[in-house]
Coordinates of C-alpha atoms in Angstrom, one line a residue:
M162 CA 14.4 -25.7 -4.4
S163 CA 12.4 -28.7 -3.2
L164 CA 9.9 -28.5 -0.4
P165 CA 10.2 -30.3 3.0
D166 CA 7.4 -32.6 4.2
S167 CA 6.7 -30.5 7.2
T168 CA 7.4 -27.3 9.1
T169 CA 6.0 -25.4 12.1
V170 CA 5.2 -22.2 10.1
L171 CA 4.5 -22.0 6.4
I172 CA 4.4 -18.5 5.0
V173 CA 2.5 -18.4 1.7
G174 CA 3.6 -15.4 -0.3
A175 CA 7.1 -13.8 -0.6
G176 CA 6.1 -10.2 -1.3
P177 CA 7.0 -7.5 1.2
T178 CA 4.6 -8.8 3.9
G179 CA 5.7 -12.4 3.7
L180 CA 9.4 -11.5 3.7
A181 CA 8.8 -9.1 6.7
T182 CA 7.1 -11.9 8.6
A183 CA 10.1 -14.2 8.0
L184 CA 12.4 -11.5 9.2
S185 CA 10.3 -10.9 12.3
L186 CA 10.4 -14.6 13.2
L187 CA 14.2 -14.5 12.9
Q188 CA 14.3 -11.4 15.1
H189 CA 12.5 -13.5 17.7
D190 CA 15.0 -16.4 17.4
F191 CA 12.6 -18.7 15.5
R192 CA 13.8 -20.5 12.4
D193 CA 11.4 -23.4 11.9
F194 CA 9.5 -21.9 9.0
V195 CA 9.3 -22.2 5.2
I196 CA 8.4 -19.3 2.9
V197 CA 7.1 -20.0 -0.6
D198 CA 5.9 -18.1 -3.5
A199 CA 4.1 -19.0 -6.8
V200 CA 6.3 -16.8 -9.0
L201 CA 9.9 -17.6 -10.1
K202 CA 11.4 -14.2 -9.1
E203 CA 10.5 -11.1 -7.3
E204 CA 8.3 -8.4 -8.9
N205 CA 10.1 -5.9 -11.2
T206 CA 7.5 -3.1 -11.2
S207 CA 7.2 -0.2 -8.7
R208 CA 3.5 -0.5 -7.5
A209 CA 3.3 1.2 -4.1
I210 CA 5.9 4.0 -3.7
V211 CA 5.6 5.4 -0.1
V212 CA 6.6 4.0 3.3
H213 CA 5.5 6.2 6.2
A214 CA 7.1 6.8 9.6
A215 CA 5.0 4.3 11.6
T216 CA 6.1 1.5 9.2
L217 CA 9.7 2.5 9.4
E218 CA 9.5 2.5 13.2
A219 CA 8.1 -1.1 13.0
L220 CA 10.8 -2.2 10.5
D221 CA 13.4 -0.7 12.9
T222 CA 12.4 -3.3 15.5
I223 CA 13.4 -6.2 13.1
G224 CA 16.6 -4.5 11.9
C225 CA 15.3 -3.5 8.5
G226 CA 14.4 0.2 8.7
D227 CA 17.8 1.6 7.6
D228 CA 18.0 -0.9 4.7
I229 CA 14.7 0.5 3.3
V230 CA 15.6 4.1 4.0
S231 CA 18.9 3.7 2.1
Q232 CA 16.9 2.9 -1.0
G233 CA 14.6 5.8 -1.0
T234 CA 14.2 9.6 -0.9
K235 CA 13.2 11.5 2.2
A236 CA 10.4 13.9 1.3
T237 CA 9.2 16.6 3.7
R238 CA 7.2 18.6 1.2
F239 CA 3.8 17.5 0.1
V240 CA 1.6 20.1 -1.6
L241 CA -2.1 19.8 -2.2
G242 CA -3.7 22.3 -4.5
T243 CA -5.5 23.0 -7.8
R244 CA -4.1 23.0 -11.3
S245 CA -2.7 26.5 -10.8
E246 CA -2.5 27.2 -7.1
D247 CA -1.0 25.7 -3.9
L248 CA -3.6 25.4 -1.1
V249 CA -2.1 23.4 1.8
M250 CA 1.2 21.7 2.8
P251 CA 1.0 19.3 5.8
R252 CA 3.9 20.0 8.2
I253 CA 5.7 16.7 7.7
E254 CA 8.9 18.0 9.4
G255 CA 6.8 18.5 12.6
L256 CA 6.9 14.7 13.1
K257 CA 10.4 15.0 14.4
Q258 CA 9.2 15.3 17.9
H259 CA 7.5 11.9 17.6
T260 CA 9.8 9.8 15.4
R261 CA 13.3 9.3 14.1
H262 CA 11.7 9.2 10.7
P263 CA 10.1 12.7 10.2
Y264 CA 9.5 12.4 6.5
I265 CA 7.6 10.5 3.8
L266 CA 10.0 7.9 2.3
V267 CA 9.5 7.6 -1.4
V268 CA 10.7 4.1 -2.3
P269 CA 9.1 1.8 -4.9
Q270 CA 7.7 -1.4 -3.6
N271 CA 10.1 -3.6 -5.7
L272 CA 13.0 -1.9 -3.9
V273 CA 11.4 -2.6 -0.6
E274 CA 10.9 -6.3 -1.6
H275 CA 14.4 -6.6 -2.9
A276 CA 15.9 -5.1 0.3
L277 CA 13.9 -7.4 2.5
G278 CA 14.8 -10.4 0.3
E279 CA 18.5 -9.6 0.5
K280 CA 18.2 -9.3 4.3
L281 CA 16.5 -12.6 4.6
A282 CA 19.1 -14.3 2.3
S283 CA 21.9 -12.9 4.4
S284 CA 20.4 -14.8 7.3
G285 CA 20.6 -18.1 5.4
V286 CA 16.9 -18.3 4.5
T287 CA 15.9 -19.2 0.9
V288 CA 12.5 -18.3 -0.6
R289 CA 11.1 -21.5 -2.2
R290 CA 9.8 -20.2 -5.5
S291 CA 7.6 -21.6 -8.3
H292 CA 5.5 -23.4 -5.7
R293 CA 1.8 -22.5 -6.0
V294 CA -0.6 -23.4 -3.2
V295 CA -3.9 -24.9 -4.5
G296 CA -5.6 -26.2 -1.3
L297 CA -5.7 -26.8 2.5
K298 CA -7.1 -29.6 4.6
R299 CA -6.8 -30.9 8.0
N300 CA -4.2 -33.5 8.6
E301 CA -5.9 -36.9 9.2
A302 CA -3.4 -38.1 11.8
N303 CA -3.3 -34.8 13.8
S304 CA -6.3 -32.4 13.7
Q305 CA -4.1 -29.5 14.9
L306 CA -2.0 -29.6 11.7
T307 CA -2.8 -28.5 8.2
D308 CA -1.9 -30.3 5.0
V309 CA -1.1 -27.7 2.3
T310 CA -1.2 -29.0 -1.2
F311 CA 0.8 -27.5 -4.0
E312 CA 0.3 -27.5 -7.8
G313 CA 1.9 -30.8 -8.9
G314 CA 0.7 -32.7 -5.8
K315 CA 3.4 -31.9 -3.2
V316 CA 2.0 -31.6 0.4
I317 CA 3.6 -29.7 3.3
T318 CA 2.2 -30.3 6.8
A319 CA 2.3 -27.2 9.0
K320 CA 1.1 -26.1 12.5
Y321 CA 0.6 -22.5 11.3
V322 CA -0.2 -21.3 7.8
V323 CA 0.4 -17.6 7.2
G324 CA -1.6 -16.2 4.2
A325 CA 0.5 -13.4 2.8
D326 CA -0.6 -14.2 -0.7
G327 CA -2.4 -11.0 -1.7
A328 CA -6.0 -9.8 -2.4
R329 CA -6.9 -13.0 -4.3
S330 CA -5.5 -15.2 -1.4
V331 CA -5.8 -18.9 -2.0
V332 CA -5.2 -19.4 1.8
R333 CA -8.1 -17.2 2.7
T334 CA -10.4 -18.8 0.2
A335 CA -9.4 -22.4 1.1
A336 CA -10.0 -21.5 4.8
G337 CA -13.5 -20.4 4.0
I338 CA -12.9 -16.8 5.3
G339 CA -15.2 -14.2 3.8
F340 CA -13.9 -11.0 2.3
S341 CA -16.1 -7.9 1.8
D342 CA -16.3 -4.1 2.3
P343 CA -17.0 -3.4 5.9
T344 CA -18.2 0.1 5.2
S345 CA -20.1 -0.5 2.0
G346 CA -22.2 2.5 1.1
R347 CA -20.0 5.0 2.9
G348 CA -17.7 6.8 0.6
D349 CA -18.7 4.7 -2.4
N350 CA -20.4 7.5 -4.3
V351 CA -17.1 9.2 -5.4
T352 CA -17.3 8.5 -9.1
N353 CA -14.4 10.9 -9.8
L354 CA -11.9 8.4 -8.4
A355 CA -13.7 5.1 -8.9
Q356 CA -11.1 4.2 -11.5
M357 CA -7.5 5.4 -11.7
I358 CA -4.3 5.0 -13.6
L359 CA -0.7 4.7 -12.2
A360 CA 2.4 5.1 -14.4
D361 CA 6.2 5.6 -14.1
V362 CA 7.3 8.0 -16.8
T363 CA 10.1 10.4 -17.9
F364 CA 9.4 13.9 -19.3
E365 CA 10.8 16.3 -21.8
G366 CA 10.9 20.0 -20.9
I367 CA 10.0 19.5 -17.3
D368 CA 10.7 22.0 -14.5
T369 CA 10.1 20.5 -11.1
E370 CA 11.8 23.1 -8.9
G371 CA 9.8 23.3 -5.7
F372 CA 7.4 20.7 -6.9
G373 CA 8.0 17.9 -4.3
L374 CA 5.1 15.5 -3.9
R375 CA 2.0 17.0 -5.3
G376 CA -1.7 16.3 -5.4
T377 CA -3.8 18.3 -7.8
M378 CA -7.5 18.6 -7.5
S379 CA -9.9 19.6 -10.3
P380 CA -13.6 19.4 -10.8
D381 CA -13.5 15.9 -12.4
S382 CA -10.4 14.3 -11.1
Y383 CA -7.4 14.1 -8.8
F384 CA -3.8 14.0 -10.1
L385 CA -0.7 12.8 -8.3
F386 CA 2.9 13.6 -9.1
V387 CA 5.9 12.1 -7.3
T388 CA 9.6 12.2 -8.1
L389 CA 11.1 8.7 -7.8
P390 CA 14.6 8.0 -6.4
S391 CA 17.6 7.4 -8.6
S392 CA 18.0 4.0 -6.9
F393 CA 14.9 2.9 -8.9
N394 CA 16.7 3.6 -12.2
Q395 CA 19.7 1.6 -10.9
Y396 CA 17.5 -1.3 -9.9
L397 CA 15.7 -1.4 -13.3
A398 CA 19.1 -1.3 -15.1
A399 CA 20.4 -4.2 -12.9
N400 CA 17.3 -6.2 -13.7
G401 CA 17.3 -6.1 -17.5
Q402 CA 15.3 -3.0 -18.2
G403 CA 18.2 -1.0 -19.7
T404 CA 19.7 2.3 -18.6
I405 CA 17.3 5.1 -18.1
P406 CA 19.3 8.3 -17.8
D407 CA 16.3 10.6 -17.1
T408 CA 14.6 11.1 -13.7
L409 CA 11.6 8.8 -13.3
Y410 CA 8.3 10.2 -12.0
R411 CA 5.2 8.5 -10.7
I412 CA 1.9 9.9 -11.9
G413 CA -1.6 8.8 -10.9
C414 CA -4.9 10.1 -12.0
G415 CA -8.6 9.5 -11.6
V416 CA -10.5 8.8 -14.9
P417 CA -14.1 9.9 -15.0
L418 CA -16.5 6.9 -15.6
Q419 CA -18.0 8.7 -18.5
D420 CA -14.7 8.4 -20.3
G421 CA -15.3 4.6 -20.4
E422 CA -13.0 1.8 -19.3
I423 CA -9.3 2.6 -18.9
P424 CA -7.1 0.6 -21.4
H425 CA -5.2 -2.3 -19.8
S426 CA -1.8 -0.7 -20.1
P427 CA -2.4 3.0 -20.7
S428 CA -0.3 4.4 -23.6
K429 CA 1.9 7.5 -23.7
E430 CA -0.8 9.3 -25.6
Y431 CA -3.6 8.3 -23.2
L432 CA -1.5 9.4 -20.2
Q433 CA -0.6 12.7 -21.8
Q434 CA -4.2 13.7 -22.4
L435 CA -5.0 13.0 -18.8
I436 CA -2.1 15.3 -17.7
D437 CA -3.3 18.0 -20.0
R438 CA -6.9 17.7 -18.7
F439 CA -6.3 17.2 -15.0
G440 CA -2.6 17.8 -14.1
P441 CA -0.9 20.9 -12.9
H442 CA -0.6 23.5 -15.7
K443 CA 3.2 23.4 -15.2
L444 CA 3.0 19.8 -16.7
S445 CA 0.9 20.7 -19.7
S446 CA 2.0 19.9 -23.2
D447 CA 0.2 23.0 -24.4
P448 CA 2.6 26.0 -24.3
S449 CA -0.3 28.4 -24.1
T450 CA -1.4 26.8 -20.9
N451 CA 2.0 26.0 -19.3
P452 CA 3.2 29.0 -17.3
N453 CA 6.7 28.3 -18.5
S454 CA 5.5 29.0 -22.1
K455 CA 6.9 25.8 -23.4
P456 CA 5.5 22.3 -23.6
T457 CA 6.2 19.5 -21.0
C458 CA 5.6 16.1 -22.6
I459 CA 5.9 12.5 -21.6
K460 CA 9.1 11.1 -23.1
D461 CA 8.9 7.4 -22.2
V462 CA 6.5 5.2 -20.2
V463 CA 8.3 2.6 -18.2
W464 CA 5.3 1.1 -16.6
S465 CA 1.5 1.8 -16.5
T466 CA -1.5 0.1 -15.0
R467 CA -5.1 0.7 -14.1
F468 CA -7.1 -0.1 -11.0
R469 CA -10.4 0.6 -9.2
N470 CA -10.6 2.0 -5.8
H471 CA -12.4 -0.4 -3.4
S472 CA -12.0 -1.8 0.1
A473 CA -12.4 -5.2 1.7
L474 CA -11.7 -6.8 5.0
A475 CA -11.5 -10.5 5.9
D476 CA -14.1 -11.7 8.3
T477 CA -11.3 -12.7 10.6
A478 CA -7.4 -12.7 10.4
F479 CA -7.1 -15.8 12.6
T480 CA -9.0 -19.0 12.5
R481 CA -8.5 -22.8 12.8
L482 CA -9.1 -24.8 9.7
G483 CA -12.6 -26.4 9.9
S484 CA -13.5 -30.0 9.0
G485 CA -17.0 -29.2 7.8
E486 CA -18.3 -30.3 11.2
A487 CA -18.5 -28.6 14.6
S488 CA -15.0 -28.4 16.1
A489 CA -13.8 -28.2 19.7
P490 CA -11.7 -25.2 20.7
G491 CA -8.1 -25.6 19.5
E492 CA -9.1 -28.1 16.8
G493 CA -7.7 -27.5 13.3
G494 CA -4.5 -26.0 12.1
A495 CA -3.9 -22.3 12.7
I496 CA -4.5 -19.9 9.8
V497 CA -3.4 -16.3 10.0
L498 CA -4.0 -13.6 7.3
I499 CA -1.9 -10.5 6.8
G500 CA -1.5 -7.7 4.2
D501 CA -3.8 -7.7 1.2
A502 CA -5.0 -11.2 2.1
A503 CA -6.5 -9.7 5.2
H504 CA -7.5 -6.2 3.9
I505 CA -7.4 -4.0 0.9
H506 CA -8.0 -0.3 0.6
S507 CA -7.3 2.7 -1.7
P508 CA -3.6 3.6 -1.9
L509 CA -4.5 7.3 -1.5
G510 CA -2.4 9.0 1.1
G511 CA 0.5 6.7 0.3
Q512 CA -1.0 4.0 2.5
G513 CA -0.2 1.2 0.0
I514 CA 1.9 -1.5 1.6
N515 CA 2.2 0.2 5.0
L516 CA -0.4 -1.6 7.0
G517 CA 0.6 -5.0 5.6
L518 CA 4.3 -4.4 6.6
R519 CA 3.2 -3.5 10.1
D520 CA 0.9 -6.6 10.2
A521 CA 4.0 -8.7 9.4
V522 CA 6.3 -7.2 11.9
F523 CA 3.8 -7.7 14.8
L524 CA 2.8 -11.2 13.7
G525 CA 6.4 -12.5 14.3
E526 CA 6.1 -11.6 17.9
A527 CA 2.6 -12.9 18.3
L528 CA 3.4 -16.2 16.6
T529 CA 6.6 -16.9 18.6
K530 CA 4.7 -16.1 21.8
H531 CA 1.9 -18.5 20.8
I532 CA 4.3 -21.3 19.9
K533 CA 6.2 -21.0 23.2
A534 CA 2.9 -20.9 25.2
A535 CA 1.5 -23.9 23.4
E536 CA 4.3 -26.0 24.7
S537 CA 2.9 -26.0 28.2
K538 CA -0.7 -24.9 27.8
P539 CA -3.8 -26.2 25.9
L540 CA -4.4 -24.5 22.5
A541 CA -7.9 -23.4 23.6
E542 CA -6.2 -21.2 26.2
V543 CA -3.3 -19.8 24.3
D544 CA -5.3 -19.1 21.1
S545 CA -6.2 -15.8 22.8
I546 CA -2.7 -14.5 21.8
L547 CA -3.5 -14.9 18.1
S548 CA -7.1 -13.8 18.5
E549 CA -6.0 -10.6 20.1
F550 CA -3.4 -10.0 17.4
A551 CA -6.1 -10.5 14.7
A552 CA -8.6 -8.2 16.5
A553 CA -6.0 -5.5 16.8
R554 CA -5.0 -5.7 13.1
Q555 CA -8.6 -5.8 12.0
A556 CA -9.2 -2.6 14.0
R557 CA -6.2 -0.9 12.4
A558 CA -7.5 -2.0 9.0
L559 CA -10.9 -0.4 9.6
E560 CA -9.1 2.8 10.6
V561 CA -7.1 2.9 7.4
I562 CA -10.1 2.0 5.3
G563 CA -12.0 4.9 6.9
L564 CA -9.0 7.2 6.3
T565 CA -8.7 6.4 2.6
K566 CA -12.4 6.6 2.0
G567 CA -12.4 9.9 3.7
L568 CA -9.6 11.1 1.4
L569 CA -11.4 9.8 -1.6
S570 CA -14.6 11.6 -0.6
F571 CA -12.7 14.9 -0.1
V572 CA -10.2 15.1 -3.0
G573 CA -12.6 13.3 -5.4
V574 CA -15.7 15.1 -4.4
K575 CA -18.5 15.0 -7.1
Y576 CA -18.8 18.3 -8.9
R577 CA -22.0 20.2 -8.2
E578 CA -22.6 23.6 -9.7
R579 CA -24.3 24.8 -6.5
M580 CA -23.8 23.2 -3.1
F581 CA -27.2 24.6 -1.9
W582 CA -29.9 26.5 -3.7
W583 CA -29.1 29.5 -1.6
L584 CA -25.3 29.2 -2.0
P585 CA -24.0 29.9 -5.6
I586 CA -20.7 28.1 -5.0
S587 CA -19.6 24.8 -6.6
S588 CA -18.6 21.8 -4.5
G589 CA -15.0 22.0 -5.7
K590 CA -14.7 25.7 -5.0
L591 CA -16.0 25.2 -1.5
R592 CA -13.6 22.4 -0.9
D593 CA -10.7 24.5 -2.2
W594 CA -11.6 27.4 0.1
A595 CA -11.8 25.1 3.1
L596 CA -8.3 23.7 2.3
W597 CA -6.9 27.2 1.8
F598 CA -8.3 28.2 5.2
A599 CA -7.1 25.0 6.9
G600 CA -3.6 25.6 5.5
R601 CA -3.3 28.7 7.7
I602 CA -3.9 26.8 10.9
P603 CA -0.7 25.1 12.3
F604 CA -2.7 22.5 14.3
V605 CA -4.5 21.3 11.1
L606 CA -1.2 21.1 9.2
N607 CA 0.3 19.0 12.0
K608 CA -2.8 16.8 12.2
M609 CA -2.6 16.1 8.5
A610 CA 1.0 15.0 8.7
W611 CA 0.2 12.8 11.8
E612 CA -2.7 11.1 10.1
L613 CA -0.7 10.3 7.0
S614 CA 2.3 9.0 9.0
G615 CA 0.3 6.2 10.8
L616 CA 2.0 7.0 14.1
G617 CA -1.3 7.0 15.9
R618 CA -2.3 3.6 14.6
P619 CA 0.8 1.3 14.5

């Protein structure tokens, strides 16, 4: 679909955050926007797989919560332990006194994106695809507008440009906004989880009774196991990946740096050896190790990837596009960043897309409030609306970065044979004992569930 010459709001990026922004604008009775994306069609891989209670509460306010819930599986059991022993299980069900969503929703990101896209289409809005932004500059006739240039030379003039275009954001780069780790040096010494794999697989000989969501700690790694919903199989079949009759599982695992660089798309054999080294014994392909006395083996790999755990935060989530010279307040088109364009962090704890979706929902309200106020007041005065939005979202991002770095430091603690010269206990054993003890304290179990849910930092 062709692009218009101008719009009030241009949303760059039609992933979950961009789509949620558009839906939030519609919820606030605003339709003068265009949403574009560089790719021809929506993503067909799972990526993030968890949506927490705070995010579902936010999505409820724009009429999308139930659409997402219908695509996923409600999990109330999350076990953290060693390869052979359960240590602690946060009281997820205890959230029922705080939310109508007292569970961890397991739902792949592509299903979230599809549900949001369908909702947007049903409102008569079309995502303009195959349109890649390559640059921004001030409009020469009106300094409060931004000319957004696309590959091929097309230009859209917009009052507001929303950068929802991911960690390598063109909008952020073109606006000259820095992007770096705000807590560099803190939590960066966790080599066990510096690099990780993610994969969606099927198994032969698997017994997952009582397994639930499971995190497994070992001296050199951390292993994640999650059962994916059957709706994911249905989605893949409907989108050309064929029928997958077996249950799909998400696995994730830290790979020690001494193992070398992870292959680009880890193979079945590579993933199996990681399970045998770091996964629960119940998933081992060695029958002498597996408590079921029979091998559990990967049958098929549907998708696999590698990544490095790192964090970054944009210097600001709201600015006005500069001209290279000193500008008066209110000069330059408005630039707002959300999602991975504004912040990135480890997905540990299922944080993944949650913060970005909440950014998007709250941005719709802030933008429409700003647009309405700007009709009767000078921009220098009403810009406080977007500045306050940006400051609040930056604060939330810092909290999530702190949470995920803390989790990395704990579950991925470096192995030390002795914690202190006078204490002949390894770092991993001390951590495991601490978790076992914490698992006997109801307050701690409730606090763990609360922190994961995000309800204290909407």
